[in-house]
Coordinates of C-alpha atoms in Angstrom, one line a residue:
Chain A
X23 CA 0.0 0.0 -0.1
X24 CA 1.3 3.4 -1.0
X25 CA 1.9 6.0 1.6
X26 CA 1.4 8.9 -0.7
X27 CA -1.3 11.4 0.4
X28 CA -3.4 12.8 -2.5
X29 CA -4.4 15.7 -0.4
X30 CA -5.7 17.8 -3.0
X31 CA -8.2 15.2 -4.1
X32 CA -10.0 14.8 -0.9
X33 CA -13.6 15.6 -1.1
X34 CA -14.7 14.7 2.4
X35 CA -12.8 14.2 5.8
X36 CA -14.4 12.1 8.7
X37 CA -12.7 12.1 12.0
X38 CA -13.3 8.8 13.8
X39 CA -10.4 9.3 16.2
X40 CA -11.0 7.7 19.4
X41 CA -13.3 5.5 18.1
X42 CA -12.6 1.7 18.0
X43 CA -13.8 -1.6 16.3
X44 CA -16.3 -1.4 14.2
X45 CA -16.8 2.3 14.0
X46 CA -14.0 3.3 11.7
X47 CA -15.4 0.7 9.1
X48 CA -19.2 1.5 9.7
X49 CA -18.6 5.3 9.5
X50 CA -16.5 5.0 6.7
X51 CA -19.1 2.9 4.8
X52 CA -22.0 5.6 5.7
X53 CA -19.8 8.4 4.6
X54 CA -19.0 6.6 1.2
X55 CA -22.4 6.4 0.7
X56 CA -23.0 10.1 0.5
X57 CA -20.3 10.4 -2.1
X58 CA -20.4 10.7 -6.0
X59 CA -18.3 8.4 -8.2
X60 CA -15.0 9.8 -8.2
X61 CA -14.9 11.8 -4.8
X62 CA -12.3 10.9 -2.5
X63 CA -13.0 10.3 1.1
X64 CA -10.2 11.0 4.1
X65 CA -10.9 9.1 7.3
X66 CA -8.5 9.9 10.3
X67 CA -8.7 7.0 12.9
X68 CA -6.5 6.2 15.9
X69 CA -7.6 2.3 16.0
X70 CA -4.5 0.7 14.9
X71 CA -7.0 -2.1 13.7
X72 CA -8.7 0.2 10.9
X73 CA -5.5 -0.1 8.7
X74 CA -6.1 -3.8 8.0
X75 CA -9.9 -3.2 8.6
X76 CA -10.3 -0.6 6.1
X77 CA -8.0 -2.6 3.4
X78 CA -10.2 -5.5 4.0
X79 CA -13.5 -3.9 3.6
X80 CA -12.4 -1.9 0.7
X81 CA -11.2 -5.1 -1.0
X82 CA -14.4 -6.5 -0.4
X83 CA -16.9 -4.0 -1.8
X84 CA -17.5 -3.1 -5.3
X85 CA -17.7 0.6 -5.4
X86 CA -14.8 1.4 -3.1
X87 CA -11.0 1.8 -4.0
X88 CA -8.5 2.4 -1.3
X89 CA -6.1 4.9 -2.9
X90 CA -3.9 5.1 0.0
X91 CA -3.0 4.6 3.8
X92 CA -0.6 6.5 6.1
X93 CA 0.2 7.4 9.7
X94 CA 1.3 10.4 11.4
X95 CA 2.3 10.6 15.0
X96 CA 2.2 14.0 17.2
X97 CA 2.6 14.1 20.7
X98 CA 2.9 10.4 20.9
X99 CA -0.6 9.8 19.3
X100 CA -0.7 7.9 16.2
X101 CA -3.3 9.0 13.6
X102 CA -4.0 6.6 10.5
X103 CA -5.1 8.3 7.4
X104 CA -7.2 6.3 5.0
X105 CA -8.0 7.7 1.8
X106 CA -11.0 6.0 -0.4
X107 CA -12.4 6.8 -3.6
X108 CA -16.1 6.0 -4.7
X109 CA -15.9 4.2 -8.0
X110 CA -18.5 2.6 -10.3
X111 CA -19.7 -0.8 -9.0
Chain B
X154 CA -18.1 -56.4 -45.9
X155 CA -21.7 -56.0 -46.2
X156 CA -21.7 -54.9 -42.4
X157 CA -19.4 -52.1 -43.3
X158 CA -21.4 -50.8 -46.1
X159 CA -24.3 -50.7 -44.3
X160 CA -22.8 -49.2 -41.0
X161 CA -22.8 -45.4 -42.3
X162 CA -26.2 -45.7 -43.4
X163 CA -27.7 -47.0 -40.4
X164 CA -25.4 -44.0 -38.6
X165 CA -26.9 -41.4 -40.6
X166 CA -30.3 -42.7 -40.2
X167 CA -29.6 -42.7 -36.5
X168 CA -28.5 -38.9 -36.8
X169 CA -31.7 -38.0 -38.9
X170 CA -34.2 -39.7 -36.5
X171 CA -32.4 -38.0 -33.6
X172 CA -32.4 -34.5 -35.1
X173 CA -35.3 -33.1 -32.8
X174 CA -33.8 -34.5 -29.8
X175 CA -30.6 -32.7 -30.4
X176 CA -32.3 -29.5 -30.6
X177 CA -34.3 -30.3 -27.6
X178 CA -30.6 -30.8 -26.0
X179 CA -29.4 -27.5 -26.9
X180 CA -32.5 -26.0 -25.3
X181 CA -31.8 -27.9 -22.3
X182 CA -28.2 -26.7 -22.3
X183 CA -29.2 -23.3 -22.6
X184 CA -31.5 -23.4 -19.9
X185 CA -29.0 -25.3 -17.4
X186 CA -26.4 -22.3 -18.5
X187 CA -29.0 -19.5 -17.3
X188 CA -29.6 -21.6 -14.3
X189 CA -25.9 -21.5 -13.4
X190 CA -25.4 -18.0 -14.2
X191 CA -28.5 -17.1 -11.8
X192 CA -26.7 -19.3 -9.1
X193 CA -23.5 -17.6 -9.7
X194 CA -24.8 -14.0 -9.5
X195 CA -27.0 -14.6 -6.2
X196 CA -26.4 -11.0 -4.8
X197 CA -24.9 -10.0 -1.7
X198 CA -23.6 -12.5 1.0
X199 CA -26.0 -13.1 3.9
X200 CA -25.2 -13.7 7.2
X201 CA -27.6 -14.9 9.9
X202 CA -26.5 -14.7 13.8
X203 CA -28.6 -16.4 16.6
X204 CA -27.9 -14.0 19.5
X205 CA -28.9 -15.7 22.9
X206 CA -26.9 -14.3 25.6
X207 CA -27.8 -10.9 27.4
X208 CA -24.7 -10.0 29.4
X209 CA -22.7 -6.8 28.4
X210 CA -19.7 -8.8 27.0
X211 CA -21.8 -11.5 25.1
X212 CA -24.1 -8.6 23.7
X213 CA -21.1 -7.0 21.5
X214 CA -20.1 -9.9 19.2
X215 CA -23.3 -9.9 17.3
X216 CA -23.8 -6.3 17.1
X217 CA -20.2 -5.7 16.1
X218 CA -20.2 -8.4 13.1
X219 CA -23.7 -7.1 12.3
X220 CA -22.9 -3.7 11.6
X221 CA -19.8 -4.6 10.0
X222 CA -21.3 -6.9 7.8
X223 CA -23.8 -4.3 6.8
X224 CA -21.0 -2.1 5.8
X225 CA -19.8 -4.8 3.4
X226 CA -23.1 -4.6 2.3
X227 CA -24.2 -8.0 3.2
X228 CA -27.9 -9.0 4.0
X229 CA -27.9 -9.5 7.7
X230 CA -30.4 -11.0 10.0
X231 CA -29.9 -11.3 13.7
X232 CA -32.5 -13.3 15.7
X233 CA -32.6 -12.5 19.1
X234 CA -33.8 -15.2 21.6
X235 CA -33.8 -15.9 25.4
X236 CA -31.6 -13.2 27.0
X237 CA -30.4 -11.9 23.8
X238 CA -33.8 -10.3 23.6
X239 CA -32.4 -7.8 26.3
X240 CA -29.8 -6.4 23.6
X241 CA -33.0 -5.2 21.9
X242 CA -35.0 -4.3 24.9
X243 CA -34.3 0.0 24.8
X244 CA -34.3 0.0 28.8
X245 CA -32.7 -2.9 29.5
X246 CA -29.9 -2.8 26.7
X247 CA -28.4 0.3 29.0
X248 CA -28.2 -1.7 32.0
X249 CA -26.7 -5.0 30.8
X250 CA -24.4 -6.9 33.6
X251 CA -21.3 -8.7 33.2
X252 CA -21.0 -11.9 35.6
X253 CA -18.0 -11.8 38.0
X254 CA -18.1 -15.5 38.4
X255 CA -16.9 -18.1 36.0
X256 CA -15.0 -15.8 33.8
X257 CA -11.2 -16.8 34.5
X258 CA -10.3 -13.5 32.1
X259 CA -12.0 -11.2 34.8
X260 CA -9.6 -9.3 36.7
X261 CA -10.8 -10.2 39.9
X262 CA -10.6 -13.8 41.9
X263 CA -14.1 -15.8 41.6
X264 CA -14.4 -15.5 45.5
X265 CA -14.3 -11.9 45.2
X266 CA -16.8 -12.0 42.2
X267 CA -19.1 -14.2 44.3
X268 CA -19.6 -11.7 47.0
X269 CA -22.4 -9.4 47.0
X270 CA -21.9 -6.8 44.7
X271 CA -19.5 -8.7 42.5
X272 CA -21.3 -8.5 39.3
X273 CA -21.9 -4.7 39.9
X274 CA -18.2 -4.1 40.6
X275 CA -17.4 -6.2 37.3
X276 CA -20.0 -4.3 35.4
X277 CA -18.8 -0.9 36.6
X278 CA -15.2 -2.0 35.5
X279 CA -16.0 -2.8 32.0
X280 CA -18.4 0.0 31.4
X281 CA -15.5 2.2 32.4
X282 CA -13.0 0.4 30.1
X283 CA -15.6 0.6 27.6
X284 CA -15.7 4.5 28.0
X285 CA -12.1 5.0 27.8
X286 CA -11.2 2.9 25.3
X287 CA -13.7 4.6 22.8
X288 CA -15.9 1.4 22.3
X289 CA -19.2 1.9 21.3
X290 CA -22.4 1.5 23.8
X291 CA -24.7 -1.3 22.9
X292 CA -27.2 1.2 22.1
X293 CA -25.3 2.7 19.7
X294 CA -24.5 -0.5 17.9
X295 CA -27.9 -1.6 17.8
X296 CA -29.1 1.9 16.2
X297 CA -26.3 2.0 13.7
X298 CA -26.9 -1.7 12.8
X299 CA -30.7 -0.8 12.1
X300 CA -29.7 2.2 10.3
X301 CA -27.4 0.2 7.9
X302 CA -30.1 -2.1 7.1
X303 CA -29.6 -5.0 9.5
X304 CA -32.6 -6.8 10.2
X305 CA -32.7 -7.3 14.2
X306 CA -35.4 -9.7 15.3
X307 CA -37.0 -10.5 18.2
X308 CA -38.1 -14.1 18.7
X309 CA -41.9 -13.7 19.7
X310 CA -42.0 -17.0 21.8
X311 CA -39.2 -15.5 24.4
X312 CA -40.8 -12.1 24.2
X313 CA -43.9 -13.4 25.8
X314 CA -42.1 -15.5 28.0
X315 CA -40.1 -13.0 29.5
X316 CA -43.4 -10.7 29.5
X317 CA -41.8 -8.1 27.1
X318 CA -43.8 -5.5 24.9
X319 CA -43.3 -5.0 21.1
X320 CA -42.9 -1.2 22.2
X321 CA -40.1 -2.1 24.6
X322 CA -37.7 -2.7 21.7
X323 CA -35.8 -0.2 19.6
X324 CA -37.7 1.5 16.8
X325 CA -37.2 -0.7 13.6
X326 CA -36.7 -4.0 15.4
X327 CA -38.7 -6.9 13.8
X328 CA -41.2 -8.7 15.9
X329 CA -43.7 -11.6 15.6
X330 CA -41.1 -13.8 14.0
X331 CA -40.2 -17.7 15.4
X332 CA -37.6 -20.3 14.9
X333 CA -39.1 -21.1 11.3
X334 CA -38.1 -17.4 10.5
X335 CA -34.6 -17.9 11.7
X336 CA -34.0 -21.5 10.1
X337 CA -35.1 -20.0 6.5
X338 CA -32.7 -17.1 7.0
X339 CA -30.1 -19.6 8.2
X340 CA -30.7 -22.0 5.2
X341 CA -30.2 -19.1 2.4
X342 CA -27.2 -17.8 4.6
X343 CA -23.5 -18.0 3.8
X344 CA -22.7 -17.3 7.3
X345 CA -24.3 -18.7 10.4
X346 CA -23.3 -18.0 14.0
X347 CA -24.8 -18.8 17.1
X348 CA -23.8 -16.5 20.0

């Protein structure tokens, strides 16, 4: 998985920091449903399981492509950034 | 020699006689192919969970799987029966307890857990952990699952056995269903779980 962040391409950002399984995937799915094809959603999470979970979820659904995942650490707190694009099913 | 000369003749006769059957066979093959296609493309995956437990720790697995499977676009049915009904009971779902006894993973000795107030203490501890870790509450998971289209069902027999009212359940919960409904969903499901 690439760590490149297409920041200019982000249409919407959701913040699920502090929330744990299953909420990062659930909130991502709900946000993707509001996107148009071609829109990119950025998801900010602190749940370390979200890296594997959003990857697995994106691979399993037809209308989503995972563009990138990366992480940033500030003040000892790691935030995982996920970028998913709504695509034609 | 005579059998060799007559063989092709009888062979061609056989083909001629069978021609209508060959056409019928082609039709049959087309029918079968379309049946195979329809079986291949059977839509989203389906999951059916039977939720039978009403303790705080056992309420989580079916709800987490249900909401996640709904996020995957699966058809989800959770059939709640016996103590699993409390998960759908608006008031009781907020007061689910953890048993301090019989769970070796609890961070307290069984002998303490068996004292009066042991369950309350264990429940207080778990609720504190849930809040500290940003784990969703049971209410949040029930409402999210329903919002995402999971079919949460309340077994009618145990609803009556426990003297619950349909209005006691969250809005959107399916009532008036029994074991036959659960079995029907299980037979169609790709994933079946008893929790």
